[in-house]
């Protein structure tokens, strides 16, 4: 079966712009989580959506937001981009909150 | 304050020998632990997991040990192969309403030399 698909794979944006990243989970998975990976901070939890509702939220500013659609696909949005937002953004889907499968990520570079 | 710590940033092992990667955690509410392997610019790949009600789980060359009293877990890879060279992340999951939130250590880079 198809894995977790994240688009786009690479993105370059300018400071102050906004960006939307997409994640299509494994078919049947209703939980989608987002993570930010940077060299200094490692993998940090952004938020989790389950059945179109945000169930958990990490310690990130309000510029980071997300949503989940009825087909479980999820998007995350970052507004007013800062240089420090440059990172690999990963999403993970889960059916049972025991197995978490990650996508390949979106590499965002803010210039 | 790091709740999950991998204190060794790197580990070098000879092919065929055992690799032992360690992880410590501080929150006794964590009820499930996972190990992931990651290559640069790719997503983490799940390796093995363990529930807090167990102290050992095996899957092929990979074994995870959990010592709840010490809040410590370790991943053993036997025998180590050059293809195992990657960054390994330990992750912990909270229970109840925090189930969707994995808390990761900062990783250990394993190099297996032929």
Short mmCIF file of C-alpha atoms in Angstrom, two decimals:
data_model
loop_
_atom_site.label_atom_id
_atom_site.label_comp_id
_atom_site.label_asym_id
_atom_site.label_seq_id
_atom_site.Cartn_x
_atom_site.Cartn_y
_atom_site.Cartn_z
CA UNK A 1 0.00 0.00 0.00
CA UNK A 2 1.09 3.58 -0.61
CA UNK A 3 3.10 5.26 2.13
CA UNK A 4 2.82 8.75 3.54
CA UNK A 5 3.17 11.32 0.76
CA UNK A 6 4.41 14.82 1.41
CA UNK A 7 4.45 17.58 -1.16
CA UNK A 8 6.40 19.45 -2.23
CA UNK A 9 9.76 17.83 -1.43
CA UNK A 10 11.67 21.09 -1.59
CA UNK A 11 10.62 24.69 -1.21
CA UNK A 12 12.43 28.02 -1.13
CA UNK A 13 10.58 31.01 0.28
CA UNK A 14 11.44 34.56 1.22
CA UNK A 15 11.17 35.97 4.73
CA UNK A 16 7.71 37.30 5.41
CA UNK A 17 5.97 35.01 2.94
CA UNK A 18 3.69 32.19 3.93
CA UNK A 19 3.84 28.55 2.94
CA UNK A 20 1.49 25.57 2.85
CA UNK A 21 2.73 21.99 3.03
CA UNK A 22 0.65 18.93 2.29
CA UNK A 23 0.56 15.43 3.73
CA UNK A 24 -1.47 12.47 2.46
CA UNK A 25 -1.54 9.69 5.07
CA UNK A 26 -1.67 5.98 4.51
CA UNK A 27 -5.17 4.95 3.50
CA UNK A 28 -7.27 4.27 6.59
CA UNK A 29 -5.06 6.24 8.96
CA UNK A 30 -6.98 8.98 10.72
CA UNK A 31 -4.18 10.48 12.81
CA UNK A 32 -1.68 12.84 11.18
CA UNK A 33 1.13 14.47 13.17
CA UNK A 34 3.60 17.11 12.04
CA UNK A 35 7.21 17.50 13.17
CA UNK A 36 9.96 20.01 12.52
CA UNK A 37 13.54 18.80 12.28
CA UNK A 38 16.42 21.24 12.63
CA UNK A 39 20.09 20.49 13.32
CA UNK A 40 20.03 22.20 16.69
CA UNK A 41 16.67 21.08 18.07
CA UNK A 42 16.19 17.67 16.53
CA UNK A 43 12.65 16.45 15.82
CA UNK A 44 10.01 18.55 17.52
CA UNK A 45 6.29 17.93 17.60
CA UNK A 46 4.12 20.61 16.00
CA UNK A 47 0.57 19.26 16.19
CA UNK A 48 -1.59 16.23 15.65
CA UNK A 49 -4.92 15.96 13.89
CA UNK A 50 -7.41 13.15 14.31
CA UNK A 51 -10.68 12.99 12.39
CA UNK A 52 -10.35 16.65 11.33
CA UNK A 53 -9.78 17.89 14.89
CA UNK A 54 -6.56 19.13 16.41
CA UNK A 55 -5.90 16.74 19.26
CA UNK A 56 -2.47 17.86 20.45
CA UNK A 57 -0.33 20.90 19.94
CA UNK A 58 3.37 21.43 20.54
CA UNK A 59 5.14 24.52 21.73
CA UNK A 60 5.29 26.53 18.52
CA UNK A 61 4.06 30.09 17.84
CA UNK A 62 0.66 30.76 16.33
CA UNK A 63 2.29 31.34 12.92
CA UNK A 64 2.25 27.57 12.62
CA UNK A 65 -1.18 26.16 11.94
CA UNK A 66 -2.71 23.14 10.35
CA UNK A 67 -5.88 21.43 9.34
CA UNK A 68 -7.15 18.05 8.32
CA UNK A 69 -9.72 17.28 5.68
CA UNK A 70 -12.45 14.65 5.67
CA UNK A 71 -10.25 12.30 3.60
CA UNK A 72 -7.56 12.59 6.38
CA UNK A 73 -5.20 14.59 4.18
CA UNK A 74 -3.55 17.33 6.20
CA UNK A 75 -1.96 20.67 5.50
CA UNK A 76 0.23 22.82 7.62
CA UNK A 77 0.69 26.52 7.09
CA UNK A 78 3.43 28.82 8.27
CA UNK A 79 2.78 32.53 7.98
CA UNK A 80 5.26 35.39 8.10
CA UNK A 81 8.22 33.13 7.52
CA UNK A 82 11.43 33.69 9.44
CA UNK A 83 14.93 32.47 8.65
CA UNK A 84 14.71 30.14 11.64
CA UNK A 85 11.78 28.30 10.07
CA UNK A 86 14.18 26.67 7.62
CA UNK A 87 13.88 22.99 8.43
CA UNK A 88 12.77 19.57 7.29
CA UNK A 89 9.05 19.25 7.99
CA UNK A 90 7.85 15.71 8.49
CA UNK A 91 4.44 14.27 8.84
CA UNK A 92 3.52 10.90 10.30
CA UNK A 93 0.29 8.97 10.03
CA UNK A 94 -1.06 6.37 12.37
CA UNK A 95 -4.08 4.10 12.56
CA UNK A 96 -3.80 3.07 16.17
CA UNK A 97 -1.33 5.48 17.80
CA UNK A 98 1.13 2.60 18.08
CA UNK A 99 2.57 2.52 14.57
CA UNK A 100 3.70 5.86 13.19
CA UNK A 101 4.81 5.98 9.57
CA UNK A 102 6.68 9.04 8.39
CA UNK A 103 6.77 10.65 5.00
CA UNK A 104 9.99 11.76 3.31
CA UNK A 105 9.48 15.33 4.41
CA UNK A 106 9.45 18.78 2.88
CA UNK A 107 12.71 20.68 3.00
CA UNK A 108 11.84 24.35 3.50
CA UNK A 109 14.51 26.98 3.02
CA UNK A 110 13.74 30.57 3.98
CA UNK A 111 16.00 33.20 2.44
CA UNK B 1 14.08 20.55 29.34
CA UNK B 2 14.68 17.37 27.36
CA UNK B 3 12.36 14.56 28.34
CA UNK B 4 14.11 12.06 26.08
CA UNK B 5 17.89 12.05 25.95
CA UNK B 6 20.36 10.26 23.78
CA UNK B 7 23.63 11.19 25.38
CA UNK B 8 25.93 9.76 22.71
CA UNK B 9 25.85 11.85 19.53
CA UNK B 10 27.85 9.22 17.68
CA UNK B 11 28.93 5.59 17.85
CA UNK B 12 31.40 3.68 15.71
CA UNK B 13 31.30 -0.12 15.55
CA UNK B 14 33.07 -2.79 13.53
CA UNK B 15 30.98 -4.86 11.14
CA UNK B 16 29.75 -8.06 12.78
CA UNK B 17 29.98 -6.70 16.32
CA UNK B 18 27.14 -5.50 18.53
CA UNK B 19 25.89 -1.92 18.43
CA UNK B 20 24.26 -0.63 21.60
CA UNK B 21 22.39 2.66 21.45
CA UNK B 22 21.10 4.16 24.67
CA UNK B 23 18.22 6.41 25.58
CA UNK B 24 17.06 7.92 28.89
CA UNK B 25 13.75 9.53 29.68
CA UNK B 26 12.41 11.57 32.55
CA UNK B 27 8.62 11.29 32.35
CA UNK B 28 7.22 8.21 34.05
CA UNK B 29 3.92 8.74 32.18
CA UNK B 30 5.46 7.57 28.91
CA UNK B 31 3.90 4.23 28.07
CA UNK B 32 5.31 3.33 24.68
CA UNK B 33 8.75 3.69 23.13
CA UNK B 34 9.95 3.49 19.55
CA UNK B 35 13.24 3.45 17.69
CA UNK B 36 13.61 4.98 14.25
CA UNK B 37 16.44 4.97 11.75
CA UNK B 38 16.98 8.02 9.60
CA UNK B 39 19.05 8.92 6.56
CA UNK B 40 19.67 12.58 5.65
CA UNK B 41 16.82 14.32 3.83
CA UNK B 42 14.50 11.33 4.37
CA UNK B 43 11.81 10.60 6.87
CA UNK B 44 12.50 8.34 9.86
CA UNK B 45 11.93 4.63 9.28
CA UNK B 46 10.37 2.62 12.09
CA UNK B 47 12.58 -0.13 13.51
CA UNK B 48 11.12 -1.55 16.68
CA UNK B 49 8.97 -0.55 19.63
CA UNK B 50 8.24 -1.61 23.18
CA UNK B 51 5.36 -1.11 25.54
CA UNK B 52 6.03 -0.06 29.11
CA UNK B 53 4.54 -3.33 30.34
CA UNK B 54 7.40 -5.28 28.76
CA UNK B 55 11.14 -5.25 29.33
CA UNK B 56 12.32 -6.71 26.05
CA UNK B 57 11.22 -6.94 22.44
CA UNK B 58 13.07 -8.64 19.61
CA UNK B 59 12.78 -8.38 15.87
CA UNK B 60 15.49 -10.10 13.89
CA UNK B 61 18.82 -8.40 14.52
CA UNK B 62 17.18 -5.69 16.63
CA UNK B 63 16.37 -5.98 20.32
CA UNK B 64 15.07 -3.22 22.55
CA UNK B 65 15.42 -3.42 26.32
CA UNK B 66 13.43 -1.28 28.74
CA UNK B 67 14.39 -0.64 32.36
CA UNK B 68 11.48 1.29 33.82
CA UNK B 69 13.00 1.82 37.24
CA UNK B 70 16.04 3.44 35.65
CA UNK B 71 13.95 5.15 32.94
CA UNK B 72 16.37 3.76 30.40
CA UNK B 73 16.07 1.90 27.16
CA UNK B 74 18.60 0.53 24.75
CA UNK B 75 18.64 -0.78 21.21
CA UNK B 76 20.94 -3.68 20.42
CA UNK B 77 21.86 -4.49 16.84
CA UNK B 78 23.53 -7.85 16.35
CA UNK B 79 25.40 -8.38 14.12
CA UNK B 80 25.98 -4.84 12.90
CA UNK B 81 26.18 -4.32 9.15
CA UNK B 82 27.51 -1.37 7.10
CA UNK B 83 23.95 -0.72 5.89
CA UNK B 84 22.98 0.03 9.49
CA UNK B 85 24.99 3.26 9.33
CA UNK B 86 22.45 6.03 9.94
CA UNK B 87 21.12 8.27 12.68
CA UNK B 88 18.99 6.44 15.24
CA UNK B 89 16.28 8.21 17.16
CA UNK B 90 14.58 7.07 20.30
CA UNK B 91 11.02 8.33 20.80
CA UNK B 92 8.53 8.16 23.64
CA UNK B 93 4.77 8.44 23.53
CA UNK B 94 2.61 9.84 26.25
CA UNK B 95 -0.61 8.12 27.22
CA UNK B 96 -4.17 9.33 27.22
CA UNK B 97 -4.68 12.53 25.31
CA UNK B 98 -1.03 12.84 24.36
CA UNK B 99 -0.93 9.68 22.28
CA UNK B 100 -0.32 11.47 19.02
CA UNK B 101 2.72 13.30 20.33
CA UNK B 102 6.04 11.52 20.00
CA UNK B 103 8.92 13.07 21.90
CA UNK B 104 12.25 12.38 20.27
CA UNK B 105 15.79 12.29 21.49
CA UNK B 106 18.35 14.16 19.43
CA UNK B 107 19.69 11.02 17.82
CA UNK B 108 22.85 8.94 17.73
CA UNK B 109 24.81 8.64 14.52
CA UNK B 110 25.92 5.05 14.06
CA UNK B 111 28.82 4.23 11.78
CA UNK B 112 29.46 0.56 11.04
CA UNK B 113 32.88 0.04 9.53
CA UNK B 114 33.60 -2.89 7.21
#
